[in-house]
Short mmCIF file of C-alpha atoms in Angstrom, two decimals:
data_model
loop_
_atom_site.label_atom_id
_atom_site.label_comp_id
_atom_site.label_asym_id
_atom_site.label_seq_id
_atom_site.Cartn_x
_atom_site.Cartn_y
_atom_site.Cartn_z
CA MET A 1 8.40 27.96 33.54
CA THR A 2 9.53 24.45 32.44
CA ASP A 3 11.54 23.79 29.38
CA LEU A 4 10.70 20.85 27.32
CA ALA A 5 12.75 19.75 24.33
CA ALA A 6 13.12 16.69 22.07
CA HIS A 7 12.67 15.78 18.45
CA GLY A 8 13.49 19.18 17.33
CA ILE A 9 10.74 20.77 19.18
CA GLU A 10 10.92 22.99 22.12
CA VAL A 11 8.33 24.47 24.41
CA ASN A 12 8.48 26.56 27.68
CA LEU A 13 5.50 25.63 29.97
CA PRO A 14 4.16 28.03 32.39
CA THR A 15 3.48 26.96 35.98
CA GLY A 16 0.64 24.49 36.25
CA TRP A 17 1.27 23.21 32.92
CA GLU A 18 2.80 19.80 32.10
CA GLY A 19 3.85 18.19 28.84
CA ARG A 20 5.25 15.33 26.93
CA LEU A 21 7.28 15.20 23.61
CA PHE A 22 7.46 11.87 22.23
CA ARG A 23 7.32 9.71 19.19
CA ARG A 24 5.30 6.41 18.90
CA PRO A 25 7.42 3.37 18.22
CA SER A 26 7.54 2.32 14.57
CA ALA A 27 6.77 -1.36 13.53
CA GLY A 28 9.20 -3.84 14.99
CA GLU A 29 11.09 -1.19 16.73
CA VAL A 30 12.88 -2.51 19.76
CA ASN A 31 12.40 -0.80 23.21
CA ALA A 32 8.90 -0.17 22.24
CA SER A 33 6.70 -0.12 25.29
CA ALA A 34 3.19 0.48 26.23
CA ALA A 35 3.82 3.89 27.53
CA ASP A 36 4.21 5.38 23.95
CA GLY A 37 1.33 3.07 22.58
CA PRO A 38 1.64 0.04 20.49
CA PRO A 39 3.98 0.17 17.58
CA ALA A 40 2.54 1.65 14.27
CA PRO A 41 1.42 -0.83 11.65
CA GLU A 42 3.93 -2.26 9.19
CA GLY A 43 4.69 0.38 6.66
CA GLU A 44 3.67 3.27 8.73
CA THR A 45 6.27 5.49 10.49
CA THR A 46 6.07 7.95 13.18
CA HIS A 47 7.08 11.43 14.05
CA ALA A 48 7.17 13.88 16.97
CA VAL A 49 4.04 14.54 19.02
CA LEU A 50 3.77 17.20 21.65
CA HIS A 51 1.12 17.18 24.37
CA ALA A 52 0.87 20.14 26.81
CA SER A 53 -1.92 20.55 29.23
CA THR A 54 -3.17 22.19 32.41
CA ILE A 55 -4.30 18.77 33.60
CA ALA A 56 -2.46 15.80 34.77
CA LEU A 57 -1.78 13.85 31.42
CA PRO A 58 -2.73 10.26 31.60
CA LEU A 59 -0.35 7.66 30.08
CA GLY A 60 -0.99 6.20 26.72
CA ILE A 61 -3.44 8.89 25.58
CA GLY A 62 -4.12 9.03 21.74
CA ASP A 63 -2.07 11.35 19.48
CA PHE A 64 -4.88 13.90 19.48
CA ALA A 65 -5.37 13.50 23.17
CA SER A 66 -8.24 11.18 23.23
CA GLY A 67 -8.44 9.71 26.69
CA ALA A 68 -7.43 13.18 28.19
CA VAL A 69 -9.78 15.58 26.55
CA ASP A 70 -12.74 14.31 28.35
CA LYS A 71 -10.93 15.08 31.66
CA LEU A 72 -10.73 18.84 31.08
CA GLY A 73 -12.41 21.18 33.49
CA ASN A 74 -13.86 24.45 32.39
CA ASP A 75 -10.49 26.26 32.79
CA ASP A 76 -8.36 23.59 31.31
CA ILE A 77 -6.51 23.46 28.01
CA ILE A 78 -4.80 20.71 25.88
CA VAL A 79 -2.38 21.76 23.08
CA VAL A 80 -1.29 19.06 20.65
CA LEU A 81 1.31 19.36 18.07
CA PHE A 82 1.36 16.53 15.73
CA GLU A 83 4.00 16.04 12.97
CA TYR A 84 3.21 14.41 9.71
CA ASP A 85 5.58 13.00 6.96
CA PRO A 86 7.69 15.81 5.54
CA SER A 87 6.47 14.66 2.10
CA SER A 88 3.06 15.93 3.06
CA ILE A 89 4.40 19.46 2.89
CA ASP A 90 3.63 19.66 -0.81
CA THR A 91 -0.02 18.93 -0.30
CA PRO A 92 -2.49 21.94 -0.11
CA LEU A 93 -3.35 20.90 3.50
CA PHE A 94 -0.02 22.09 4.80
CA LYS A 95 0.48 25.09 2.50
CA SER A 96 0.11 27.50 5.44
CA ALA A 97 3.63 28.56 6.46
CA GLY A 98 4.81 28.88 10.00
CA LEU A 99 3.42 27.88 13.33
CA PRO A 100 0.37 29.91 14.27
CA ARG A 101 1.42 31.82 17.37
CA VAL A 102 -1.61 33.77 17.95
CA LEU A 103 -5.07 32.26 18.01
CA SER A 104 -8.12 34.18 18.46
CA ALA A 105 -11.15 33.26 20.56
CA ASP A 106 -13.26 33.17 17.36
CA ASP A 107 -10.89 30.29 16.00
CA PHE A 108 -12.55 27.96 18.59
CA SER A 109 -15.52 26.07 17.73
CA PRO A 110 -17.50 23.19 19.25
CA ASN A 111 -17.51 21.47 15.89
CA VAL A 112 -13.75 21.27 15.69
CA MET A 113 -13.61 18.18 18.04
CA GLN A 114 -12.69 14.73 17.26
CA ARG A 115 -15.54 13.68 19.45
CA ALA A 116 -18.00 16.46 20.58
CA ILE A 117 -17.99 16.99 24.29
CA ARG A 118 -20.62 19.24 25.68
CA GLY A 119 -19.25 22.68 26.44
CA GLN A 120 -15.79 22.20 24.93
CA ALA A 121 -14.39 23.67 21.91
CA GLY A 122 -11.24 23.22 19.70
CA VAL A 123 -9.30 24.64 16.88
CA GLN A 124 -7.18 22.89 14.35
CA LYS A 125 -4.46 24.32 12.16
CA PHE A 126 -2.38 22.57 9.57
CA PHE A 127 0.87 24.30 8.61
CA ASN A 128 4.47 23.68 7.50
CA ASP A 129 7.49 24.98 9.47
CA GLN A 130 11.29 24.30 8.96
CA GLY A 131 10.51 21.81 6.29
CA ARG A 132 8.16 19.85 8.54
CA ALA A 133 4.48 19.26 8.44
CA PHE A 134 2.28 19.73 11.44
CA CYS A 135 -1.08 19.89 12.74
CA LEU A 136 -1.80 22.13 15.81
CA TYR A 137 -4.93 20.97 17.71
CA VAL A 138 -6.09 22.84 20.72
CA VAL A 139 -9.15 22.02 22.99
CA ILE A 140 -10.43 24.32 25.76
CA GLY A 141 -12.64 23.05 28.51
CA ALA A 142 -15.30 25.67 28.02
CA PHE A 143 -16.33 27.50 24.86
CA ALA A 144 -17.91 30.09 27.00
CA ARG A 145 -14.54 30.98 28.46
CA ARG A 146 -12.61 31.05 25.24
CA HIS A 147 -11.70 34.65 25.53
CA GLN A 148 -9.96 34.07 28.71
CA LEU A 149 -8.51 30.68 27.83
CA VAL A 150 -7.03 31.77 24.50
CA LYS A 151 -4.69 34.16 26.12
CA ARG A 152 -3.09 31.14 28.07
CA VAL A 153 -3.00 29.14 24.87
CA ASN A 154 -1.14 32.01 23.09
CA GLN A 155 1.28 32.30 26.03
CA VAL A 156 2.45 28.76 25.38
CA LEU A 157 2.38 28.99 21.50
CA ALA A 158 4.73 32.04 21.88
CA THR A 159 7.36 29.90 23.30
CA LEU A 160 7.18 27.07 20.91
CA THR A 161 10.08 26.61 18.57
CA ILE A 162 10.53 24.08 15.69
CA GLU A 163 14.03 23.17 14.44
CA PRO A 164 14.62 21.93 10.95
CA LEU A 165 14.47 18.15 10.55
CA ASP A 166 18.21 17.60 10.02
CA ALA A 167 18.94 19.68 13.10
CA SER A 168 16.51 17.71 15.17
CA ALA A 169 18.14 14.39 14.27
CA ASP A 170 18.52 12.78 17.77
CA GLY A 171 20.05 9.48 16.84
CA THR A 172 16.75 7.67 16.69
CA PRO A 173 15.79 6.51 13.18
CA SER A 174 13.99 9.20 11.30
CA SER A 175 10.55 8.12 10.67
CA THR A 176 7.33 9.44 9.13
CA THR A 177 3.60 9.31 10.03
CA THR A 178 1.29 7.82 7.44
CA PRO A 179 0.36 10.87 5.33
CA PRO A 180 -2.90 12.51 6.29
CA THR A 181 -5.77 10.91 4.48
CA SER A 182 -7.27 14.44 4.81
CA GLY A 183 -4.70 15.77 2.59
CA ASP A 184 -6.96 15.53 -0.36
CA PRO A 185 -6.49 18.63 -2.70
CA SER A 186 -10.24 19.00 -2.84
CA ILE A 187 -10.52 19.70 0.77
CA GLY A 188 -11.25 23.29 1.32
CA ASP A 189 -10.28 25.24 4.53
CA PRO A 190 -8.16 22.78 6.39
CA THR A 191 -8.67 24.44 9.74
CA THR A 192 -12.18 23.48 9.82
CA ASP A 193 -11.48 19.83 9.16
CA ALA A 194 -11.54 18.06 12.37
CA PRO A 195 -9.31 14.93 12.31
CA SER A 196 -11.36 11.91 11.56
CA THR A 197 -11.19 9.67 14.48
CA THR A 198 -10.50 5.98 15.03
CA ALA A 199 -9.91 6.89 18.56
CA ALA A 200 -9.96 4.56 21.51
CA PRO A 201 -13.51 3.08 21.99
CA THR A 202 -13.63 4.10 25.60
CA THR A 203 -13.48 7.59 27.16
CA THR A 204 -10.88 6.42 29.67
CA ALA A 205 -7.31 6.92 29.57
CA PRO A 206 -6.22 3.69 28.30
CA SER A 207 -2.58 2.93 29.13
CA GLY A 208 -0.65 2.26 25.97
CA ALA A 209 -3.31 3.69 23.85
CA GLY A 210 -2.46 3.92 20.15
CA SER A 211 -2.74 6.51 17.65
CA ASP A 212 -5.90 8.35 17.18
CA ALA A 213 -4.49 10.10 14.22
CA PRO A 214 -6.57 10.50 11.07
CA VAL B 1 62.65 -11.34 76.83
CA ALA B 2 61.78 -7.76 78.25
CA VAL B 3 62.15 -6.28 74.76
CA LEU B 4 59.93 -8.91 73.40
CA VAL B 5 57.22 -8.15 76.19
CA VAL B 6 57.47 -4.60 75.49
CA LEU B 7 57.06 -5.11 71.73
CA LEU B 8 54.18 -7.36 72.24
CA ALA B 9 52.50 -4.79 74.49
CA VAL B 10 52.93 -2.16 71.91
CA VAL B 11 51.38 -4.30 69.20
CA VAL B 12 48.39 -5.25 71.44
CA ALA B 13 47.96 -1.60 72.28
CA LEU B 14 47.85 -0.73 68.52
CA LEU B 15 45.50 -3.42 67.80
CA ALA B 16 43.21 -2.19 70.59
CA LEU B 17 43.36 1.34 69.15
CA LEU B 18 42.56 -0.11 65.69
CA VAL B 19 39.60 -2.06 67.10
CA ALA B 20 38.31 0.87 69.02
CA GLY B 21 38.45 3.03 65.90
CA LEU B 22 36.66 0.40 63.86
CA LEU B 23 33.92 -0.01 66.43
CA ARG B 24 33.49 3.88 66.62
CA SER B 25 33.23 3.95 62.73
CA HIS B 26 30.68 1.15 62.79
CA ALA B 27 28.61 2.95 65.44
CA GLU B 28 28.62 6.24 63.54
CA ILE B 29 27.54 4.28 60.47
CA LEU B 30 24.75 2.60 62.33
CA ARG B 31 23.72 6.01 63.71
CA ALA B 32 23.60 7.55 60.37
CA LEU B 33 21.46 4.78 58.95
CA HIS B 34 19.22 4.82 61.95
CA ASN B 35 18.64 8.53 61.36
CA LEU B 36 17.73 7.60 57.86
CA GLY B 37 15.31 5.12 59.12
CA VAL B 38 17.36 1.88 58.39
CA ASP B 39 17.57 -0.59 61.07
CA MET B 40 20.48 -2.86 60.72
CA ASP B 41 20.03 -4.75 64.04
CA PRO B 42 19.93 -8.46 62.98
CA ALA B 43 18.40 -9.25 66.34
CA ARG B 44 15.13 -7.36 65.77
CA SER B 45 12.61 -9.26 63.83
CA ASP B 46 9.81 -6.75 64.80
CA ASP B 47 10.43 -3.00 64.87
CA GLY B 48 7.68 -2.40 67.29
CA SER B 49 5.34 -1.02 64.72
CA GLY B 50 3.75 -4.49 64.07
CA VAL B 51 5.52 -5.16 60.97
CA SER B 52 7.49 -8.27 61.03
CA THR B 53 10.67 -8.77 59.09
CA ALA B 54 13.12 -11.56 58.48
CA VAL B 55 15.82 -11.64 61.12
CA GLY B 56 18.96 -10.32 59.59
CA ALA B 57 17.29 -8.45 56.73
CA PRO B 58 17.99 -4.62 56.60
CA THR B 59 14.78 -2.95 57.37
CA ILE B 60 13.64 0.60 56.50
CA ARG B 61 11.16 1.44 59.03
CA SER B 62 8.31 3.76 58.31
CA SER B 63 10.03 7.04 59.20
CA GLU B 64 9.28 10.61 58.72
CA VAL B 65 12.40 12.80 58.09
CA PRO B 66 13.28 15.05 60.82
CA LYS B 67 11.55 18.43 60.23
CA ARG B 68 13.60 20.20 57.56
CA PRO B 69 13.17 23.79 56.43
CA SER B 70 9.91 24.38 54.38
CA ARG B 71 10.50 23.91 50.68
CA SER B 72 8.59 24.82 47.62
CA ALA B 73 7.33 22.44 45.06
CA VAL B 74 9.32 22.05 41.81
CA ASP B 75 8.02 20.46 38.63
CA VAL B 76 9.57 17.10 37.76
CA VAL B 77 11.39 17.36 34.38
CA GLY B 78 13.15 14.68 32.84
CA THR B 79 12.89 11.71 30.44
CA THR B 80 10.69 8.68 30.34
CA PRO B 81 12.15 5.12 30.08
CA GLU B 82 11.21 5.52 26.34
CA HIS B 83 13.52 8.56 26.11
CA ASP B 84 10.60 10.84 25.72
CA ALA B 85 10.87 14.34 27.09
CA VAL B 86 8.42 14.84 30.02
CA SER B 87 7.49 17.34 32.53
CA ILE B 88 5.09 16.60 35.43
CA ALA B 89 3.28 19.75 36.85
CA VAL B 90 3.72 19.66 40.61
CA ALA B 91 3.72 23.25 41.57
CA GLY B 92 0.45 24.97 40.62
CA ALA B 93 -1.22 21.63 40.05
CA GLN B 94 -4.79 21.55 41.61
CA HIS B 95 -4.20 18.32 43.40
CA LEU B 96 -1.68 16.75 45.70
CA THR B 97 1.29 14.78 44.09
CA LEU B 98 3.01 11.97 45.69
CA LEU B 99 6.60 11.57 44.37
CA ALA B 100 8.02 8.17 44.84
CA PHE B 101 11.80 8.23 44.53
CA LEU B 102 12.87 4.65 43.56
CA SER B 103 15.98 3.07 42.15
CA SER B 104 16.31 -0.04 40.12
CA GLY B 105 19.00 -1.53 42.44
CA CYS B 106 17.59 -1.38 46.07
CA GLY B 107 15.66 -4.28 47.18
CA SER B 108 13.09 -2.20 49.15
CA CYS B 109 12.39 -0.27 45.91
CA LEU B 110 11.62 -3.45 44.09
CA ALA B 111 8.74 -4.09 46.28
CA PHE B 112 7.21 -0.67 45.43
CA TRP B 113 7.75 -1.17 41.79
CA ASP B 114 5.94 -4.56 42.10
CA VAL B 115 3.01 -2.99 43.90
CA PHE B 116 2.69 -0.06 41.30
CA ARG B 117 3.05 -2.33 38.38
CA ASP B 118 1.18 -5.45 39.32
CA GLY B 119 -0.81 -4.64 42.34
CA GLY B 120 -3.93 -3.27 40.80
CA PRO B 121 -5.08 0.22 41.13
CA VAL B 122 -3.10 2.13 43.74
CA GLU B 123 -5.15 4.07 46.20
CA VAL B 124 -3.20 7.00 47.39
CA PRO B 125 -4.33 8.96 50.45
CA GLY B 126 -5.55 12.55 49.61
CA ASP B 127 -6.17 11.29 46.06
CA ALA B 128 -2.71 12.31 45.36
CA ARG B 129 -1.27 11.72 41.94
CA LEU B 130 1.36 9.17 42.13
CA VAL B 131 4.61 9.62 40.05
CA CYS B 132 7.61 7.41 40.24
CA VAL B 133 11.01 9.11 39.88
CA SER B 134 14.35 7.44 39.19
CA LYS B 135 17.63 9.06 38.52
CA ASP B 136 18.88 9.84 35.02
CA ALA B 137 19.86 7.31 32.61
CA GLY B 138 23.54 8.02 33.42
CA GLU B 139 22.89 6.81 36.92
CA GLU B 140 20.29 4.12 36.23
CA SER B 141 19.71 1.27 33.88
CA VAL B 142 17.13 2.52 31.52
CA ALA B 143 16.25 -1.03 30.50
CA VAL B 144 15.62 -2.04 33.89
CA ILE B 145 13.55 1.00 34.81
CA ARG B 146 11.57 0.38 31.51
CA ARG B 147 10.88 -3.16 32.78
CA LEU B 148 9.85 -1.99 36.24
CA ALA B 149 7.88 1.02 35.40
CA PRO B 150 4.08 0.70 35.93
CA LEU B 151 2.02 1.16 32.79
CA ASP B 152 -0.55 3.54 34.36
CA ILE B 153 1.73 5.66 36.60
CA PRO B 154 4.06 8.13 35.10
CA THR B 155 7.74 7.29 35.44
CA VAL B 156 10.23 10.06 35.20
CA MET B 157 14.10 9.64 35.06
CA SER B 158 15.43 12.83 36.64
CA SER B 159 18.35 13.35 38.89
CA LYS B 160 17.60 16.96 39.09
CA ALA B 161 14.30 16.08 40.94
CA TRP B 162 16.34 14.00 43.56
CA VAL B 163 18.38 17.02 44.18
CA ASP B 164 15.49 19.47 44.18
CA TYR B 165 13.72 17.50 46.78
CA ASP B 166 16.84 16.70 48.59
CA VAL B 167 16.24 12.90 48.63
CA PRO B 168 18.47 11.27 51.24
CA VAL B 169 17.68 7.56 50.51
CA ALA B 170 15.63 5.31 48.31
CA PRO B 171 12.83 4.40 48.53
CA PHE B 172 11.69 7.91 49.65
CA PHE B 173 8.20 9.58 49.29
CA VAL B 174 7.45 13.26 49.14
CA LEU B 175 3.87 14.54 49.23
CA VAL B 176 3.51 18.10 47.68
CA ASP B 177 0.38 20.26 47.69
CA GLY B 178 0.22 21.84 44.30
CA GLU B 179 -2.05 24.57 45.23
CA SER B 180 0.03 26.00 48.06
CA GLY B 181 3.30 24.76 46.42
CA ASP B 182 4.48 23.27 49.70
CA VAL B 183 5.97 19.86 50.60
CA ILE B 184 3.61 18.60 53.26
CA GLY B 185 5.23 15.42 54.05
CA GLU B 186 8.06 13.04 53.34
CA GLY B 187 9.60 10.04 54.60
CA ALA B 188 11.00 6.45 53.97
CA ALA B 189 9.33 3.08 54.32
CA ASN B 190 9.58 -0.40 53.00
CA GLU B 191 5.96 -1.22 52.50
CA TRP B 192 3.18 0.57 50.81
CA GLY B 193 1.07 0.35 53.88
CA GLN B 194 3.63 2.29 55.70
CA VAL B 195 3.63 4.98 53.22
CA GLN B 196 -0.10 5.26 53.31
CA SER B 197 0.23 5.60 57.22
CA LEU B 198 2.92 8.33 56.66
CA LEU B 199 0.71 10.23 54.30
CA HIS B 200 -2.30 10.09 56.35
CA THR B 201 -0.30 11.68 59.30
CA ALA B 202 1.03 14.31 56.87
CA LEU B 203 -2.45 15.11 55.60
CA ASP B 204 -3.77 15.19 59.16
CA ASP B 205 -1.03 17.61 60.16
CA ALA B 206 -1.67 19.75 57.24
CA GLY B 207 -5.32 19.90 58.20
CA MET B 208 -6.72 18.21 55.09
CA LEU B 209 -8.47 15.45 56.94
CA ASP B 210 -11.94 15.79 58.70
CA ARG B 211 -12.61 14.45 62.09
CA LYS B 212 -13.45 11.15 60.60
CA GLY B 213 -10.00 11.02 58.89
CA ASN B 214 -11.51 11.53 55.43
CA PHE B 215 -9.84 13.75 52.98
CA LYS B 216 -11.44 17.11 52.77
CA GLY B 217 -10.45 18.09 49.26
CA GLY B 218 -13.02 16.94 46.71
CA GLY B 219 -11.45 15.58 43.58
CA ARG B 220 -12.50 17.07 40.28
CA GLY B 221 -13.85 15.07 37.56
CA LYS B 222 -15.06 11.51 37.94
CA PRO B 223 -15.70 9.87 41.27
CA LYS B 224 -12.60 7.94 42.52
CA ALA B 225 -14.48 4.60 42.11
CA ASP B 226 -15.11 5.31 38.51
CA LEU B 227 -11.42 6.13 37.83
CA LEU B 228 -10.32 3.02 39.67
CA ARG B 229 -12.77 0.84 37.74
CA GLU B 230 -11.62 2.42 34.41
CA ALA B 231 -8.07 1.87 35.39
CA ARG B 232 -8.66 -1.79 36.21
CA ALA B 233 -10.45 -2.35 32.90
CA ASP B 234 -7.68 -0.73 30.96
CA ARG B 235 -5.16 -2.82 32.80
CA ASP B 236 -6.96 -6.06 32.13
CA LEU B 237 -7.52 -5.23 28.44
CA LEU B 238 -3.85 -4.40 27.93
CA ALA B 239 -2.78 -7.48 29.85
CA ALA B 240 -4.84 -9.34 27.43
CA GLY B 241 -3.00 -7.54 24.44
CA ILE B 242 -6.03 -5.58 23.53
CA HIS B 243 -5.05 -1.89 22.68
CA PRO B 244 -7.42 0.86 21.82
CA GLY B 245 -8.67 0.43 18.32
CA ASP B 246 -8.44 -3.35 18.58
CA PRO B 247 -11.15 -4.60 16.22
CA SER B 248 -12.42 -7.01 19.04
CA LEU B 249 -13.70 -3.86 20.82
CA PHE B 250 -16.04 -3.19 18.08
CA THR B 251 -17.62 -6.58 17.79
CA LEU B 252 -20.30 -8.21 19.82
CA SER B 253 -19.03 -11.55 21.11
CA GLY B 254 -21.08 -14.57 20.00
CA LEU B 255 -22.44 -12.81 16.94
CA GLU B 256 -21.35 -13.21 13.51
CA PRO B 257 -20.48 -9.89 11.79
CA ASP B 258 -23.71 -10.07 9.83
CA ASP B 259 -25.71 -10.46 12.98
CA GLN B 260 -24.47 -7.19 14.59
CA GLY B 261 -27.51 -5.01 13.76
CA PRO B 262 -29.07 -3.42 10.86
CA GLU B 263 -27.00 -1.89 8.25
CA ARG B 264 -27.03 1.78 8.17
#
């Protein structure tokens, strides 16, 4: 088991999993490098992102793992935890309280994908936890194997902990992500609303890829 | 006069002892460096392996480390030069991993940083995943590592990994088989070609090469050539300042926006 902790998020990854906890650079932020993708546009701010996967994660993949999802084998999994601006908590999209720790096989659907990839399936849950707004996005390599794979997903989710924002202050400037455009109150069930994509135009793992957030 | 002669003799004897002690110490240092693969002999411009080096320049020859007790693979956990938390799966991974232990200070390491950052797609024997590992921020310059780190190869700052893999010198390379969880080869070298040679030997010893010297294990996913081509295209685009999502990627060159097809 491997402990990974940063930005007020902690996860314990089983053998064979790897992960990265990061925050994309804000506009004009010094020390920005391609590894975290290009800085966010002026006026936009950024928050914590967790990528955990059973495959070797390429550098510079999109926030919602574009550039990595297409590399999943049948038994592979990618878990993304993406944080939004805390001001988004009051929107209906994030009304669900608490990190979903137990997913069911039926939660997964081939339609809940940024870009449909034959055989794969995903699930997306918006929620608030510890005064922070998140989207949990999980992709499995084979919809047909969802009953086996969901157990491994839940094994990771069980170890995820989220700290309150103040407690997670790490010395870096607190920042926010552009509030989700899908936060429209008219939206019904948020879990079936796949993130709209402005993902990288290639299916490769572009180094220094930018945000593929909604 | 007799007293002076005796005194002089004593002084000479002491100096002789001192010189003998220094020579012995020097020899021990040279022996220790030799065991680590470092040749400090200024008279040698060729180490016999066909690799020419400048006379007087310290040389790290391609050198396997004397057989050490078998060790288990350990995941590499640390931070990136951008201060992100990262863990690289080594144990349990369904591929080989080549850990390149590099520092920002050693001259030989700089050659590897350059090759990994600017040398184009790096072909690693056994299709191993290459990961650069430096020591923690407390022992390294984060700014320099950030400048040296390749764009498309993971770089982890982890002193713990240096301890876990018992790294004796930099640059140092460790080849790990994720499926068996074993270290199957390790050694020091001062050129990438020498590392490839070491890896080839390690793979052969591990029975992972066929009679023609080709890697037996078939990689998953896309063919290697495709991956290399994609990596090269990504590198060129990034070098030109074109990031994913760049508007120029969605337009056809030579056409006005109105000419790009029928409206939908």
